[in-house]
Amino acid sequence: MIPPQKQMTGMLGHPVAENPIDRMFDAVYAHHGLCWQFWKNDIASAADLALAVRALVPLGYRGMAITVPYKVAVMPLLDTVDDDVRAIGAANYLTIEAGRLIGHNNDGKGVVKAIEKLAPLAGRRVVMLGAGGAGRAMAVEMAWAGAAHLTLITRRQEQGQEVADTVTRASGVPAVWQAWEGEVTVPAGTTLLMNATHLGCAPELEPVPVRWDSVDPACVVVDVITNPRITPFLATARSRGCPVVDGVEMLVQLAMQIFEQWTGVTPEEAVFQRAVAEALGE
């Protein structure tokens, strides 16, 4: 008997090679007996992004994740977006319904769930390094979850200030921009420090230039990088006694939400955790 045609899902971004998301989704599809598949697609330019997005409907895709650097650039290419995308100004996944591309954003929801498995966000003073498409979603969602204050540290003032303004406009929580110049001195009173850049990703494993003597050992330290699970940034934080949250945990939390949105099946977290651990060779 010829099996039914696979339902296609995937990711658009650049680079995508080191991301374990395809191994995770394919394992979970198989666990639930779904004839679905997940493809990572390395898209070299914004022009190619437009071509790829236009092809999703005729190719029969059911859903698509969007990763760096296209979470903002993809928005004009969509038919509509949900309220989260309107508030945040970026989309990290699409559903495809009746030939229409619908943008959603759960980057921040994933990070909030991952952090709150370790510690509550309410009242925290957050410092975020970087403020791209994922960072802006995380900043807004952390504010919605009760963070008391956010500092966005970026090299480009226009980007950082725009995200700070978005946070305050969407949540009412005060947010400010700080210039990233050389080694970052973390402001006094910071209780959560997040790396939202690509520094530390395999295979380069670049260090994040932070003055660790300015980081309180009680400060929760978070990294969005998914490969490796424990980046140089988190390894240093852990060696100084800081509680840490890794990017793999965030990926699992947001992937479960996307899986359920695409398939209508309630996922089992243990299956996601096991699949991503195997993908990373753990």
PDB file of N, CA, C and O in Angstrom, residues 8 21 25 30 33 40 43 48 51 109 124 126 137 149 168 180 183 186 189 208 217 226 249 271:
ATOM      1  N   MET A   8       3.901  18.617   4.955  1.00  0.00           N
ATOM      2  CA  MET A   8       5.204  19.259   5.047  1.00  0.00           C
ATOM      3  C   MET A   8       5.165  20.474   5.975  1.00  0.00           C
ATOM      4  O   MET A   8       4.257  21.309   5.904  1.00  0.00           O
ATOM      5  N   ILE A  21      16.016  21.532  15.498  1.00  0.00           N
ATOM      6  CA  ILE A  21      14.550  21.537  15.481  1.00  0.00           C
ATOM      7  C   ILE A  21      13.972  20.485  14.549  1.00  0.00           C
ATOM      8  O   ILE A  21      12.927  19.901  14.832  1.00  0.00           O
ATOM      9  N   PHE A  25      11.193  17.685  15.688  1.00  0.00           N
ATOM     10  CA  PHE A  25       9.850  17.586  15.137  1.00  0.00           C
ATOM     11  C   PHE A  25       9.628  16.234  14.463  1.00  0.00           C
ATOM     12  O   PHE A  25       8.567  15.612  14.632  1.00  0.00           O
ATOM     13  N   ALA A  30       6.776  11.089  14.350  1.00  0.00           N
ATOM     14  CA  ALA A  30       6.818   9.623  14.303  1.00  0.00           C
ATOM     15  C   ALA A  30       6.190   9.016  15.559  1.00  0.00           C
ATOM     16  O   ALA A  30       5.448   8.028  15.485  1.00  0.00           O
ATOM     17  N   GLY A  33       2.585   8.917  15.285  1.00  0.00           N
ATOM     18  CA  GLY A  33       2.066   8.232  14.118  1.00  0.00           C
ATOM     19  C   GLY A  33       1.570   9.160  13.025  1.00  0.00           C
ATOM     20  O   GLY A  33       0.700   8.784  12.222  1.00  0.00           O
ATOM     21  N   LYS A  40      14.490  21.906   7.243  1.00  0.00           N
ATOM     22  CA  LYS A  40      15.178  23.193   7.440  1.00  0.00           C
ATOM     23  C   LYS A  40      15.597  23.746   6.083  1.00  0.00           C
ATOM     24  O   LYS A  40      16.112  23.008   5.240  1.00  0.00           O
ATOM     25  N   ILE A  43      17.976  30.121   3.789  1.00  0.00           N
ATOM     26  CA  ILE A  43      17.563  31.145   2.819  1.00  0.00           C
ATOM     27  C   ILE A  43      18.586  32.276   2.863  1.00  0.00           C
ATOM     28  O   ILE A  43      18.755  32.932   3.890  1.00  0.00           O
ATOM     29  N   ASP A  48      15.331  36.008  -1.691  1.00  0.00           N
ATOM     30  CA  ASP A  48      15.012  34.586  -1.710  1.00  0.00           C
ATOM     31  C   ASP A  48      13.907  34.256  -0.709  1.00  0.00           C
ATOM     32  O   ASP A  48      13.101  33.334  -0.945  1.00  0.00           O
ATOM     33  N   LEU A  51      10.612  34.736  -2.394  1.00  0.00           N
ATOM     34  CA  LEU A  51      10.329  33.630  -3.308  1.00  0.00           C
ATOM     35  C   LEU A  51       9.881  32.386  -2.534  1.00  0.00           C
ATOM     36  O   LEU A  51       8.926  31.701  -2.931  1.00  0.00           O
ATOM     37  N   LYS A 109       6.745  33.439  24.618  1.00  0.00           N
ATOM     38  CA  LYS A 109       5.997  32.487  25.448  1.00  0.00           C
ATOM     39  C   LYS A 109       6.873  31.292  25.798  1.00  0.00           C
ATOM     40  O   LYS A 109       6.825  30.768  26.914  1.00  0.00           O
ATOM     41  N   ARG A 124      11.309  41.062  38.387  1.00  0.00           N
ATOM     42  CA  ARG A 124      12.721  40.989  37.999  1.00  0.00           C
ATOM     43  C   ARG A 124      13.140  42.198  37.178  1.00  0.00           C
ATOM     44  O   ARG A 124      12.381  42.743  36.387  1.00  0.00           O
ATOM     45  N   VAL A 126      15.502  43.008  34.286  1.00  0.00           N
ATOM     46  CA  VAL A 126      16.049  42.202  33.201  1.00  0.00           C
ATOM     47  C   VAL A 126      17.018  43.018  32.360  1.00  0.00           C
ATOM     48  O   VAL A 126      16.733  44.173  32.011  1.00  0.00           O
ATOM     49  N   ALA A 137      10.482  39.791  20.926  1.00  0.00           N
ATOM     50  CA  ALA A 137       9.347  39.007  21.421  1.00  0.00           C
ATOM     51  C   ALA A 137       9.560  38.615  22.876  1.00  0.00           C
ATOM     52  O   ALA A 137       8.648  38.695  23.704  1.00  0.00           O
ATOM     53  N   HIS A 149      11.418  45.879  35.090  1.00  0.00           N
ATOM     54  CA  HIS A 149      12.209  46.840  34.307  1.00  0.00           C
ATOM     55  C   HIS A 149      13.075  46.052  33.331  1.00  0.00           C
ATOM     56  O   HIS A 149      13.544  44.963  33.646  1.00  0.00           O
ATOM     57  N   THR A 168       7.553  49.128  26.303  1.00  0.00           N
ATOM     58  CA  THR A 168       6.790  50.042  27.153  1.00  0.00           C
ATOM     59  C   THR A 168       5.398  50.287  26.587  1.00  0.00           C
ATOM     60  O   THR A 168       4.405  50.325  27.329  1.00  0.00           O
ATOM     61  N   TRP A 180      26.069  49.103  23.612  1.00  0.00           N
ATOM     62  CA  TRP A 180      26.995  47.986  23.782  1.00  0.00           C
ATOM     63  C   TRP A 180      28.342  48.433  23.253  1.00  0.00           C
ATOM     64  O   TRP A 180      28.560  48.527  22.060  1.00  0.00           O
ATOM     65  N   GLU A 183      33.402  45.378  26.538  1.00  0.00           N
ATOM     66  CA  GLU A 183      32.846  44.483  27.547  1.00  0.00           C
ATOM     67  C   GLU A 183      31.650  45.133  28.218  1.00  0.00           C
ATOM     68  O   GLU A 183      31.704  46.298  28.610  1.00  0.00           O
ATOM     69  N   VAL A 186      27.181  44.953  33.570  1.00  0.00           N
ATOM     70  CA  VAL A 186      25.772  44.737  33.856  1.00  0.00           C
ATOM     71  C   VAL A 186      25.317  45.717  34.934  1.00  0.00           C
ATOM     72  O   VAL A 186      25.975  45.852  35.972  1.00  0.00           O
ATOM     73  N   GLY A 189      21.794  45.769  40.407  1.00  0.00           N
ATOM     74  CA  GLY A 189      20.403  45.415  40.687  1.00  0.00           C
ATOM     75  C   GLY A 189      19.783  44.469  39.678  1.00  0.00           C
ATOM     76  O   GLY A 189      18.626  44.053  39.841  1.00  0.00           O
ATOM     77  N   VAL A 208      30.630  35.722  24.993  1.00  0.00           N
ATOM     78  CA  VAL A 208      29.866  36.965  25.106  1.00  0.00           C
ATOM     79  C   VAL A 208      30.680  37.902  25.993  1.00  0.00           C
ATOM     80  O   VAL A 208      31.005  37.544  27.131  1.00  0.00           O
ATOM     81  N   PRO A 217      25.932  36.725  41.767  1.00  0.00           N
ATOM     82  CA  PRO A 217      25.782  35.272  41.699  1.00  0.00           C
ATOM     83  C   PRO A 217      24.337  34.790  41.832  1.00  0.00           C
ATOM     84  O   PRO A 217      24.024  33.671  41.444  1.00  0.00           O
ATOM     85  N   THR A 226      20.740  27.248  21.029  1.00  0.00           N
ATOM     86  CA  THR A 226      20.276  25.870  21.216  1.00  0.00           C
ATOM     87  C   THR A 226      21.366  24.824  21.011  1.00  0.00           C
ATOM     88  O   THR A 226      21.182  23.661  21.387  1.00  0.00           O
ATOM     89  N   GLU A 249      15.840  24.352  26.377  1.00  0.00           N
ATOM     90  CA  GLU A 249      14.584  24.331  27.141  1.00  0.00           C
ATOM     91  C   GLU A 249      13.569  25.294  26.518  1.00  0.00           C
ATOM     92  O   GLU A 249      12.376  24.976  26.410  1.00  0.00           O
ATOM     93  N   VAL A 271       8.663  13.454  25.168  1.00  0.00           N
ATOM     94  CA  VAL A 271       9.053  13.047  23.823  1.00  0.00           C
ATOM     95  C   VAL A 271       9.906  14.129  23.176  1.00  0.00           C
ATOM     96  O   VAL A 271      10.922  13.856  22.532  1.00  0.00           O
TER      97      VAL A 271
END
